[in-house]
XYZ file of C-alpha atoms in Angstrom:
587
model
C -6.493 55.527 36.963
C -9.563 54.904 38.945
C -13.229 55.762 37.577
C -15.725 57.645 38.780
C -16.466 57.355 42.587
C -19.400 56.132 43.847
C -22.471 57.540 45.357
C -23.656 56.271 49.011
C -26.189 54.272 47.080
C -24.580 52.857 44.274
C -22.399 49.610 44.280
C -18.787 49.511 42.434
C -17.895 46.905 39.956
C -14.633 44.850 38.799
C -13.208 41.634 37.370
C -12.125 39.456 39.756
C -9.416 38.830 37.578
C -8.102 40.544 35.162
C -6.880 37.505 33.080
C -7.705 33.422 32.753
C -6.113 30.532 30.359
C -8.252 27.621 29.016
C -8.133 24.519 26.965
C -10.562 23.700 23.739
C -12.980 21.576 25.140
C -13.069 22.072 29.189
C -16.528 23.140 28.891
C -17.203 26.469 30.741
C -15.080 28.620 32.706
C -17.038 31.773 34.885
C -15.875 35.003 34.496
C -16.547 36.569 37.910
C -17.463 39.970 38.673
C -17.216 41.685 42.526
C -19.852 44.242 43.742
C -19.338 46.468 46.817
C -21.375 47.076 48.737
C -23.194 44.466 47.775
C -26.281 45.918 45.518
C -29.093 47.821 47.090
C -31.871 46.598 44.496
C -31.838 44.185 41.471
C -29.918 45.630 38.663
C -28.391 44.695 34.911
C -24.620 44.727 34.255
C -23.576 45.660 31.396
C -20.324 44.423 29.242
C -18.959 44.769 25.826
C -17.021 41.281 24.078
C -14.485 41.687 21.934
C -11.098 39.218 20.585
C -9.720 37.441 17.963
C -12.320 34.415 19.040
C -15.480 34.171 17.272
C -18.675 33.844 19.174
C -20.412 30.791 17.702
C -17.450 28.848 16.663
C -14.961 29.500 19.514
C -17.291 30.045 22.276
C -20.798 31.425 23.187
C -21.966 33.227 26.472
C -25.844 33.273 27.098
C -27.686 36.938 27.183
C -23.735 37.902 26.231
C -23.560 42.088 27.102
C -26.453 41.594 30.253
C -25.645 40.195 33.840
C -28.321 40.046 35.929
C -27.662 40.927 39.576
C -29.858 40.286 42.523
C -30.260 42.593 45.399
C -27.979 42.175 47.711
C -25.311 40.280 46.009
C -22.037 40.856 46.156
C -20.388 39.104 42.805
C -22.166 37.722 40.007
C -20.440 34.915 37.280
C -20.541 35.377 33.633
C -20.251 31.944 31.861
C -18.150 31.384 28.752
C -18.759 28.140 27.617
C -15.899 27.067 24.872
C -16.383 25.389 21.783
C -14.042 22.757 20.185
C -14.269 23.106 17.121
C -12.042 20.107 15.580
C -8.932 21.783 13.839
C -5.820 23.052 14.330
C -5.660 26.772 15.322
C -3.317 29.462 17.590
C -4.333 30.553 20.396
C -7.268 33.163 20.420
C -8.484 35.809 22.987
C -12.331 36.626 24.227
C -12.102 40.349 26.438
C -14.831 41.289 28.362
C -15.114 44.892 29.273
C -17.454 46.508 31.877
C -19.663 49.702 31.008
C -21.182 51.769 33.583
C -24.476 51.804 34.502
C -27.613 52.751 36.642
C -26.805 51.358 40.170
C -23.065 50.534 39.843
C -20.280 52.259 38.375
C -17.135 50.797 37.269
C -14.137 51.055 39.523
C -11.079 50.525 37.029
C -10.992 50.037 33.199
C -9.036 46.988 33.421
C -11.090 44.184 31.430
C -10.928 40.256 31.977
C -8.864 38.377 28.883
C -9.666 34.661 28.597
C -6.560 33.007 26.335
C -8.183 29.809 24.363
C -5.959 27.381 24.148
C -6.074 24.532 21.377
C -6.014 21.102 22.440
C -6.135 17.368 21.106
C -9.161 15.742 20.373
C -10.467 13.279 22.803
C -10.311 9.914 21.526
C -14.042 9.916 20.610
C -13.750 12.713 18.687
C -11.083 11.596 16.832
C -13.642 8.956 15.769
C -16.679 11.022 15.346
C -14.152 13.011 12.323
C -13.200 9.344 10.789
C -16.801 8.523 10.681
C -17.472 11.756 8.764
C -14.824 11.488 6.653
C -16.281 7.938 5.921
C -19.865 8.927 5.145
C -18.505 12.143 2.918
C -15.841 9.354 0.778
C -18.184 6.611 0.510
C -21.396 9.109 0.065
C -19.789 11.037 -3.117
C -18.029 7.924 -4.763
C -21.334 6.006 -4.484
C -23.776 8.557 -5.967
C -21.443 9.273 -8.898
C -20.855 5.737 -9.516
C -25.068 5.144 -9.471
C -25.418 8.475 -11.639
C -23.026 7.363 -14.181
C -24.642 3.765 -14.507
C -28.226 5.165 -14.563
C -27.549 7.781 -17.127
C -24.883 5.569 -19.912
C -28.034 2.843 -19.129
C -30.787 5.444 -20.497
C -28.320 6.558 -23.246
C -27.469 3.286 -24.737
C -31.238 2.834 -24.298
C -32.018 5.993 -25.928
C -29.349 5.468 -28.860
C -30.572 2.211 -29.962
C -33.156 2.083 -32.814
C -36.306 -0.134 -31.066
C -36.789 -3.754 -32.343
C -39.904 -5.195 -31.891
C -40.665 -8.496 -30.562
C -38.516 -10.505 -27.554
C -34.394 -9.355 -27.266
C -33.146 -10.980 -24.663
C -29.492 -11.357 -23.488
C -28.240 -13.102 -20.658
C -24.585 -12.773 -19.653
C -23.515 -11.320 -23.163
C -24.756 -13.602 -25.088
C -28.039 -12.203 -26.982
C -30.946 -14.443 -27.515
C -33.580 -12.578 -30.236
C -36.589 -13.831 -32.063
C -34.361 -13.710 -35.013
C -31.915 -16.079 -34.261
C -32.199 -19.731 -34.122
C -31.717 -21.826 -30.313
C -28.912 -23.576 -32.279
C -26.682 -20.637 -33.080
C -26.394 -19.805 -29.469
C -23.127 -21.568 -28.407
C -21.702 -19.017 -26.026
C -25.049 -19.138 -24.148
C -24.993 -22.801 -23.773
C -21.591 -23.581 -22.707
C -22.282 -20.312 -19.874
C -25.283 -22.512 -18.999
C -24.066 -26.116 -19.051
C -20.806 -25.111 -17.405
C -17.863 -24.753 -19.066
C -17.694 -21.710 -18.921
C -17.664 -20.111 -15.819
C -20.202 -17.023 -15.305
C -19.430 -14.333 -12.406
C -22.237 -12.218 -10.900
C -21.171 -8.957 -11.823
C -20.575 -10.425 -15.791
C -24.578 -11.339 -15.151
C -25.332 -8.124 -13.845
C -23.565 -5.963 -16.264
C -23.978 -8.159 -19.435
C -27.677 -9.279 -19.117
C -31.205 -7.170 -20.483
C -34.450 -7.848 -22.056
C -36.860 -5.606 -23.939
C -40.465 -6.220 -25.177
C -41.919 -4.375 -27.944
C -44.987 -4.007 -29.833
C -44.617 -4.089 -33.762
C -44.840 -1.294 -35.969
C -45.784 -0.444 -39.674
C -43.472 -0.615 -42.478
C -43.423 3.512 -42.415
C -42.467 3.309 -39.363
C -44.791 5.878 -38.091
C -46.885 4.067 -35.756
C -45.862 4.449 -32.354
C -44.541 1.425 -30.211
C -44.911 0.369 -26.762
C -41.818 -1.389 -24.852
C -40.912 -2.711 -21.732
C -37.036 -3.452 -21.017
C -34.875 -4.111 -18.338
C -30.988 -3.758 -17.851
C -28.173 -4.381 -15.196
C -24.729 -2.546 -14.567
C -21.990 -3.355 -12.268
C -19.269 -0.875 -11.144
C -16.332 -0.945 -9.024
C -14.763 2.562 -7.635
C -11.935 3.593 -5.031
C -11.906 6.603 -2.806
C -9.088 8.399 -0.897
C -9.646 11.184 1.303
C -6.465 12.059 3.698
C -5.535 8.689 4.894
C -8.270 7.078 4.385
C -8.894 4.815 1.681
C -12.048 3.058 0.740
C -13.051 0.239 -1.940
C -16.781 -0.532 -3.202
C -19.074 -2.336 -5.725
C -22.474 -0.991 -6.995
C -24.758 -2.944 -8.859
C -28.077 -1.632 -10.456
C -30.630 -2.985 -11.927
C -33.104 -0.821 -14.494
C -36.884 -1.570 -15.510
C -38.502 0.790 -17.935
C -40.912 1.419 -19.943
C -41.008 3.572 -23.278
C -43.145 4.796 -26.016
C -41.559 5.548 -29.551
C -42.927 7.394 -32.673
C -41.126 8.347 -35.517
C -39.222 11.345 -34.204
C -39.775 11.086 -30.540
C -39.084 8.424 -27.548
C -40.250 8.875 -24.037
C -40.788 7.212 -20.980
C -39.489 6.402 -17.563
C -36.939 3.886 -15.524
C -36.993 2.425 -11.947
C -33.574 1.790 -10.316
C -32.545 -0.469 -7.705
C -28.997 -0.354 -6.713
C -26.752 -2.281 -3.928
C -23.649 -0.766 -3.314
C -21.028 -2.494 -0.700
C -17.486 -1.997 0.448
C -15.034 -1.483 3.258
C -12.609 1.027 4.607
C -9.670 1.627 6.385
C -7.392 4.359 7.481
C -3.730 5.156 9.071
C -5.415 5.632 12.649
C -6.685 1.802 12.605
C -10.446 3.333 11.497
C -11.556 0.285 9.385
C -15.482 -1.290 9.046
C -18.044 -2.013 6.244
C -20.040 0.010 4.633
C -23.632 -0.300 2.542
C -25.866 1.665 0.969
C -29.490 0.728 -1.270
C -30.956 3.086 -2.823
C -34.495 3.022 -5.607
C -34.788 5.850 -8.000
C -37.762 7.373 -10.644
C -35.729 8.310 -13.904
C -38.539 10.085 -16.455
C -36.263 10.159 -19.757
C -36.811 11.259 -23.679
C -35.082 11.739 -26.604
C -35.963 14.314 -30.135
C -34.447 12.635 -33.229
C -32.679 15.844 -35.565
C -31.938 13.452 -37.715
C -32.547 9.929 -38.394
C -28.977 9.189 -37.073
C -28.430 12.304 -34.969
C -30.664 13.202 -32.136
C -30.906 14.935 -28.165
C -31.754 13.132 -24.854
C -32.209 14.425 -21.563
C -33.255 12.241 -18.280
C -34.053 13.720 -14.676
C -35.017 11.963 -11.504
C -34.642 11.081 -7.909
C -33.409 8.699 -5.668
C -34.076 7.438 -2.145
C -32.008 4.625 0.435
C -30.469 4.017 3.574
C -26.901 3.753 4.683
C -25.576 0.997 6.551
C -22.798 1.912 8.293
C -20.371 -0.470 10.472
C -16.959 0.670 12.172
C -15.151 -2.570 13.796
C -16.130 -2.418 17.652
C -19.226 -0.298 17.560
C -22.716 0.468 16.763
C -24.314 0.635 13.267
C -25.266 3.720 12.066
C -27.955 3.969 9.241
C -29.115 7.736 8.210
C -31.303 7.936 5.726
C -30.189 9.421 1.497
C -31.363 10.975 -1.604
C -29.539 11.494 -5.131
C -31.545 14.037 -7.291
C -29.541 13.740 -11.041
C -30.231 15.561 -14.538
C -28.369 14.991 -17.465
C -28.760 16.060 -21.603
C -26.651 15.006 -24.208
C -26.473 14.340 -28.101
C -25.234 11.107 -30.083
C -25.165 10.045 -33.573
C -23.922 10.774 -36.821
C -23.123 14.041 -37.994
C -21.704 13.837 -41.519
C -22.863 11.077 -43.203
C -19.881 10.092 -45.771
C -21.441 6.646 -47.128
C -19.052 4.203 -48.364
C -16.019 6.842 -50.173
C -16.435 9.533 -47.894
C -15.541 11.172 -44.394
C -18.042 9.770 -41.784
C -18.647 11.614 -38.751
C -19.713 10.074 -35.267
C -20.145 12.471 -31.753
C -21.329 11.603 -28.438
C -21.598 14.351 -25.995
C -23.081 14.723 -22.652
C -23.782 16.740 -19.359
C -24.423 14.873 -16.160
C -24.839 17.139 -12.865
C -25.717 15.058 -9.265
C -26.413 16.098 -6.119
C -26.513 13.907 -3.024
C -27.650 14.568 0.842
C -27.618 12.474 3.823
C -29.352 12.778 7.093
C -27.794 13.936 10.767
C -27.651 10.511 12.717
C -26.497 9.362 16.088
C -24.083 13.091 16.168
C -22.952 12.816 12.995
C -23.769 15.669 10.737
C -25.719 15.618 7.864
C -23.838 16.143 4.266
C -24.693 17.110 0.931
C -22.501 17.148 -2.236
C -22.436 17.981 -6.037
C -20.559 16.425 -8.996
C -20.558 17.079 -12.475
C -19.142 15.566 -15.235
C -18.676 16.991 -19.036
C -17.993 14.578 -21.847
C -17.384 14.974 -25.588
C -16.473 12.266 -28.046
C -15.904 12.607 -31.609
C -14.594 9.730 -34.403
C -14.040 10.184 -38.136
C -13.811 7.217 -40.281
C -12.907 7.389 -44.184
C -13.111 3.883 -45.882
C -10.651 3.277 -49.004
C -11.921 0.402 -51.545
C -8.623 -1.203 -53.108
C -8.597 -4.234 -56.144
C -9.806 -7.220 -55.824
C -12.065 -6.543 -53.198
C -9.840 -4.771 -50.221
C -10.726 -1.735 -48.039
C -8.730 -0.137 -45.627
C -10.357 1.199 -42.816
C -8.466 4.091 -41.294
C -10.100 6.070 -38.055
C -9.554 8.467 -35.745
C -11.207 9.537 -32.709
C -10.461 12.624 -30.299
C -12.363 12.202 -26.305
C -12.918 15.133 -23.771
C -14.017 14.605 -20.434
C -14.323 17.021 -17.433
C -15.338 16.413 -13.629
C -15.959 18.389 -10.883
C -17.412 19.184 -7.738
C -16.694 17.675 -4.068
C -14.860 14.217 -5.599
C -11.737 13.718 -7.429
C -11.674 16.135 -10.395
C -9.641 16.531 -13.510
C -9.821 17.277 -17.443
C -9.087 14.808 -19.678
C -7.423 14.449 -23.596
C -7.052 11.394 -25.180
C -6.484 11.047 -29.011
C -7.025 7.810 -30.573
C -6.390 6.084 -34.213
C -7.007 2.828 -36.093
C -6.393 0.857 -39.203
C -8.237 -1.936 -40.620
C -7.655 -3.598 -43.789
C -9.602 -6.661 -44.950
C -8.874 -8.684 -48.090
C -11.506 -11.426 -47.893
C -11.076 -13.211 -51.331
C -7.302 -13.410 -49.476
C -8.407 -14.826 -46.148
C -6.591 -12.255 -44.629
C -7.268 -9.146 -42.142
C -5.076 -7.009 -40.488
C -5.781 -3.932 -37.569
C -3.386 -1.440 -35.851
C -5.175 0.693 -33.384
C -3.531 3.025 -30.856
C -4.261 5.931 -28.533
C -2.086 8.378 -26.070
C -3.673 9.919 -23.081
C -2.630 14.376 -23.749
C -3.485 15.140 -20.161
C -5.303 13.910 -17.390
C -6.065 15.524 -13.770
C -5.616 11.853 -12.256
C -1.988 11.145 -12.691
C -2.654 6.970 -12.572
C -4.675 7.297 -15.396
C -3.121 5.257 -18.605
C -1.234 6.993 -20.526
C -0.558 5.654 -24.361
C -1.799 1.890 -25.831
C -0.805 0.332 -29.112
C -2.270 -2.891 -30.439
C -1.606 -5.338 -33.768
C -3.526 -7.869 -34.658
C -3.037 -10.474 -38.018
C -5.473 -12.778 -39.336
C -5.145 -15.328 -41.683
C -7.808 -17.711 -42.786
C -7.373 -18.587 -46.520
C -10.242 -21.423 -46.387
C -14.103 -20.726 -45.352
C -14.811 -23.662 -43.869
C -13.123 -24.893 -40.914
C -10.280 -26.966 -43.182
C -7.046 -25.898 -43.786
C -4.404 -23.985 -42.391
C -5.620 -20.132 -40.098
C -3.178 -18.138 -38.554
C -3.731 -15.092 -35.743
C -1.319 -12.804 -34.127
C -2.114 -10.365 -31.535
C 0.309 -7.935 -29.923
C -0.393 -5.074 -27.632
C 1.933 -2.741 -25.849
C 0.553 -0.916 -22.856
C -3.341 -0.394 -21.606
C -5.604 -2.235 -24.661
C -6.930 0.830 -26.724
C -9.732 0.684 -29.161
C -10.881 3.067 -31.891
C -13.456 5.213 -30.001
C -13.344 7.513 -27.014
C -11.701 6.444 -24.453
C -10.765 9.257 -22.217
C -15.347 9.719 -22.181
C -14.516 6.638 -19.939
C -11.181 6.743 -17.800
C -9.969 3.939 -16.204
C -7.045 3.988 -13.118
C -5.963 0.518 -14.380
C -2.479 0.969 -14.850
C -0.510 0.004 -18.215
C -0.040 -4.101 -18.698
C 3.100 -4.046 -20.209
C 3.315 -6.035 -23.753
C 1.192 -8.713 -24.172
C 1.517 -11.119 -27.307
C -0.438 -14.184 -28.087
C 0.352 -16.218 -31.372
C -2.435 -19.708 -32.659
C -1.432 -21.524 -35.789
C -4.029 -24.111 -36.657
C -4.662 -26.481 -39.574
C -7.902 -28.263 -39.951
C -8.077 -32.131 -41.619
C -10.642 -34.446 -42.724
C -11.939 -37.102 -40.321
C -14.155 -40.096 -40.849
C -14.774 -40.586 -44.203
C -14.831 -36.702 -44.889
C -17.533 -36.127 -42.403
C -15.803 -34.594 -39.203
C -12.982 -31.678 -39.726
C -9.613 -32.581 -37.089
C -8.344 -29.819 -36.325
C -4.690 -30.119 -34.294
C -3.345 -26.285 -32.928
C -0.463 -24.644 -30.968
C -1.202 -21.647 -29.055
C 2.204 -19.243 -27.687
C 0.885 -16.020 -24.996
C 3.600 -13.879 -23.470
C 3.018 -11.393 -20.852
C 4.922 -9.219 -18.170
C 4.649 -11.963 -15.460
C 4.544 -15.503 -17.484
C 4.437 -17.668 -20.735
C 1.842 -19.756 -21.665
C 2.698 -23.018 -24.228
C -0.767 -24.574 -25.477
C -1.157 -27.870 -27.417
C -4.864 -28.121 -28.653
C -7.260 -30.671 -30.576
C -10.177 -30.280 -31.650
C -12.672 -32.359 -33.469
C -16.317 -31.174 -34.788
C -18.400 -31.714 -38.099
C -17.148 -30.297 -41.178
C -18.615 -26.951 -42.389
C -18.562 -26.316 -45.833
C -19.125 -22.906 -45.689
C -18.060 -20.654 -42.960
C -19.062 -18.812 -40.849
C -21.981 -21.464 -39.956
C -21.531 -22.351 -35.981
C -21.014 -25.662 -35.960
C -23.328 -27.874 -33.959
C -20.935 -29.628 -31.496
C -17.226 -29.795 -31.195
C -15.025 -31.605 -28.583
C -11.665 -30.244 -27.660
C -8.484 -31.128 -25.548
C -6.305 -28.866 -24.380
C -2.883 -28.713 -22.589
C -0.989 -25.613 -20.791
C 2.202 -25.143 -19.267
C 2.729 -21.623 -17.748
C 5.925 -20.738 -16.957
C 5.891 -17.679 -14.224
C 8.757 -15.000 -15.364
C 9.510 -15.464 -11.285
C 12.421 -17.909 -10.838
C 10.666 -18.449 -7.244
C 7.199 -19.447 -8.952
C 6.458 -22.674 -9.594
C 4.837 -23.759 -12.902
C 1.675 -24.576 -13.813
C 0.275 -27.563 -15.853
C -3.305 -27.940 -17.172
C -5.309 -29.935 -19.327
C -8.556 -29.410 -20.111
C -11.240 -31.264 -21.961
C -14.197 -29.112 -23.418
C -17.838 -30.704 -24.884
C -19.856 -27.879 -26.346
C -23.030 -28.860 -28.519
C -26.493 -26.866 -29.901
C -29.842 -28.141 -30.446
C-alpha cells in the first residue's frame, strides 16, 4: 500500500533500494534515499535502526535517526560504516526504516535491509590477533612468575630468625662469620674450577645479609640489610601458540626486627626473556624488565608461629620482536599483595607429635599500555596455598630413632592463566643408628588431583647408608633408588612442577678407605654403578687425602681420579668414556 499523498509543497521519500549485501571489513556502504520533487527548503529526515547487528560492534552510522537534506536536493546518502570485529559470526542484518516528517512524507513502508556478511581477516590482521595473543601469554606468565619469586623471597626472608653479623652465600655454598675459610670446599672448587657454576645456579643460589647485633634478651631491635636472587623458567600455551621464558630477579632490602615484630621494605629488579612461536609461522623474541617497591612485615604469635603480609608495585617496559617487523615496546605495571602464616603449630619436642604449616594468599594484577594498534591488557591471578607436615620421632636402644613424617599440600590458582587445584599427600621414614654407622630413608608422595594433567603424579625414593668407621678409613656403603619424579618429605603440590616422571633411577658406591704413607694419608679406592631410563654409568674411582681421625672434619685437600663408561640403553648410541682428574684443597 502506498502512504499518505503529498501536498503541492511537500517532497516524497524512499529507499533507493530496498535491500544491499556487504562483507566485514569493506568500509562503508551509503544507504541512499530519493526525494521528489526535490525539497523546497532545508529539512531533517528522520529513520528508525533496527537488526540483529549491534551498533558499536557491527557497525556505526554518524547522527544515526537524522539526515540532513539541503534545499533543493533530490536524494541524500546515509553512511553505514561496518566494523570487523575479528571472530567468527553468521550473517547479521541492520534495517533502516523511514518516519514521516515536516516537509516530506514517506511514499511506501518498505525499509532498506543491509545483510553483513563475515569475512576472513586480511593478512595484517591476522597478525595484529597473534601479536595480542603474544603480549596477553607472555604478559600473564611473566607477572606470575615475578610475583611468585618476589613473594617465596620475602617469606623465606620473613621465616628466618635474623643472625647478626656478615651471611653470605654465593652459589649455594654459605660463607658466615662463624665458619672458618678452610671448611668451605664446595665454594672453592666452584671458584677454582672444577666445578662448573651456571648463571641461573648464581642467581638463584647466591644472598647476603648484614645485621647489627643484639642483646642476649633479645629485645633490642636490629637493623639489616640483605640481598637475594631467584631464577625461574615457565611455558605458556594459548591456542596454538606456545611460548618459553626465563626470569631472573634480584632483591635488596632492608629490615628492622624487635622481639615480636619485623618490618621493612625490598627493591626488585627482574629480566625476563624468551621466544615464541605458533602454527601460522608467528615466531619472534620477547623481553620484558621490570623494578618494583615491596614494603613487607611480619607479627610473631608465637616464637615459632607467626603472620606476614607484603604489598607493592612494579614498573617496566616490554620489548617485543616478531621475525620481519618492527619492535614494539608498551610500557607495564604489576601491583601484588600477599599474607600468609608459617611455623610451628604443636610443638611435640623430642616424644611427641610435631606440627609444621605454611599457608599463603598471593593475588596479582598486571596492565600493559595500547601501542602501535595493539590494545592495552590487564589481567589477575591468584594463587592459594596450604602446607601442613607432622613428624613423631621414636627413640629405640642403643641409640636409634626412627623418624616417620607425613605431610599433606593444597594449592589453588586462578584467574586469566592456567588454573587448577591441587592434592598431593606425602610420607617419610628415617631411621639412624649412629653407634651402627648406618642410616636408612624411604620417602614417597602421590599427586590426588591436579587441574594440569602433566603434572607428576606419584614418587618413591630409598636410600641406604653405611659408614661403620668415623674417619675416612674403612669400608662405607650407599644405595639410592628412586622410582618416578624425586619426592621429599614436605609439600610438594605448594610447588608444582610439569617435569614429567624420570622413570627409576638407581645409583650404588662401595668404598673402602686404607692407610698411605706411613699412616699419614687415607687411600681410598671406589666403584660407583648408576642406572637410569636412557643409560648405565660404570665408575672406577681413587682417591687420596690426609687421614681424619675423626669425622666429619673436611679434610684439607684430596686428589681424585676418576673413570666412566656410559653405556646409552640406545643400540644406535655410541658410548661414552671419561676420565677425570680432580685437585680440591682449603686454606
Amino acid at each position: 500500500p502506498l502512504g499518505p499523498i503529498a501536498p503541492a509543497d511537500t517532497a516524497t521519500a524512499s529507499f533507493a533500494s530496498s535491500s544491499a549485501t556487504v562483507a566485514e571489513g569493506m568500509g562503508t556502504h551509503q544507504v541512499v534515499v530519493n526525494l521528489s520533487p526535490p525539497a523546497t527548503s532545508a529539512l531533517t529526515l528522520h529513520y528508525r535502526v533496527r537488526g540483529t547487528a549491534t551498533a558499536g560492534s557491527d557497525f556505526t552510522i554518524p547522527n544515526a535517526g537524522m539526515a540532513q537534506v539541503a534545499e533543493g536536493a533530490t536524494s541524500v546518502s546515509i553512511p553505514v560504516s561496518i566494523i570487523h570485529d575479528q571472530g567468527e559470526e553468521s550473517n547479521e542484518t541492520v534495517v533502516l526504516t523511514l518516519e514521516a516528517g515536516m516537509g516530506y512524507v514517506v511514499t511506501s513502508p518498505t525499509p532498506h535491509t543491509l545483510t553483513i556478511t563475515d569475512s576472513p581477516a586480511p593478512a595484517d590482521a591476522e597478525d595484529h590477533r597473534d601479536h595480542k595473543k603474544v603480549k596477553k601469554v607472555w604478559h600473564l606468565r611473566l607477572g606470575r612468575t615475578l610475583s611468585h619469586q618476589v613473594a617465596d623471597g620475602l617469606q623465606d626472608r620473613l621465616s628466618t630468625p635474623p643472625a647478626a653479623g656478615l651471611q653470605l652465600t654465593v652459589a649455594g655454598e654459605a660463607i658466615t662469620s662463624a665458619i672458618p675459610l678452610a671448611e668451605q670446599e664446595g665454594l672453592l672448587t666452584k671458584v677454582l674450577g672444577f666445578e662448573a657454576v651456571t648463571s641461573q645456579g648464581l642467581a638463584a643460589g647466591s644472598s647476603f645479609s648484614v645485621a647489627s647485633g643484639q642483646d642476649p634478651e633479645g629485645a633490642a631491635p636490629r637493623l639489616a640489610f640483605w640481598g637475594q636472587g631467584a631464577f625461574s623458567s615457565f611455558r605458556g600455551e594459548e591456542e596454538d601458540l606456545s611460548l618459553d621464558g626465563e626470569v631472573t630477579t634480584l632483591l635488596l632490602g632492608a629490615d628492622w626486627t624487635s622481639q615480636r615484630w619485623r618490618a621493612g621494605a625490598a627493591l626488585s629488579q627482574s629480566w625476563g626473556s624468551g621466544s615464541y612461536d605458533g602454527d601460522n609461522s608467528a615466531e619472534g623474541e620477547i623481553s620484558t624488565t621490570v623494578t618494583g617497591v615491596f614494603p613487607y612485615g611480619r607479627y610473631a604469635l608465637t616464637p615459632r608461629l607467626g603472620l606476614w603480609a607484603t604489598a607493592g608495585y612494579g614498573w617496566g617496559e616490554l620489548s617485543f620482536q616478531p621475525d620481519g617487523e618492527d619492535e614494539f615496546t608498551p610500557s607495564t605495571t604489576m601491583s601484588m599483595a600477599a599474607v600468609g602464616m608459617d611455623g610451628l603449630v604443636l610443638d611435640g619436642g623430642s616424644d611427641g607429635i610435631s606440627l609444621t604449616t605454611t599457608a599463603d594468599l598471593l593475588m596479582v594484577k598486571t596492565h600493559s599500555e595500547e601501542v602501535d594498534g595493539l590494545d592495552s591488557f590487564e589481567g589477575s591471578l591468584s594463587r592459594l596455598r596450604l602446607g601442613l607436615e607432622a613428624v613423631r620421632p621414636f627413640p629405640l636402644s642403643d641409640g636409634a630413632s626412627l623418624l616417620p613424617t607425613m605431610a599433606l599440600g593444597i594449592r589453588q590458582d586462578d584467574g586469566d592463566a592456567e588454573t587448577g587445584f591441587g592434592l598431593e599427600l606425602g610420607a617419610g621414614l628415617l631411621w639412624m643408628a649412629p653407634e651402627r654407622g648406618l642410616s636408612g630413608a624411604l620417602q614417597g608422595h602421590t599427586l590426588l588431583t591436579h587441574g594440569e594433567e602433566d603434572l607428576q603424579e606419584q614418587g618413591l625414593a630409598l636410600s641406604f647408608s653405611w659408614e661403620p668407621s668415623p674417619s675416612n678409613r674403612g669400608p662405607s656403603l650407599s644405595l639410592n633408588h628412586t622410582m618416578g619424579a624425586a619426592p621429599s618429605p614436605g609439600m610438594d603440590a605448594r610447588k608444582p612442577t610439569t617435569h614429567p616422571n624420570s622413570g627409576q633411577q638407581f645409583e650404588a658406591e662401595l668404598a673402602y678407605g686404607l692407610p698411605a704413607h706411613s699412616d699419614r694419608l687415607s687411600l681410598t679406592p671406589a666403584v660407583a654403578l648408576a642406572l637410569s631410563p636412557t643409560s648405565r654409568t660404570y665408575s672406577l674411582l681413587w682417591s687420596l687425602a690426609p687421614y681424619a681421625r675423626q669425622d666429619p672434619t673436611p679434610e684439607p685437600w684430596q686428589l681424585s681420579l676418576a673413570g666412566e663408561r656410559q653405556e646409552p640403553n640406545a643400540a644406535t648410541s655410541p658410548m661414552d668414556h671419561s676420565l677425570k682428574l680432580r685437585f680440591s684443597t682449603l686454606f
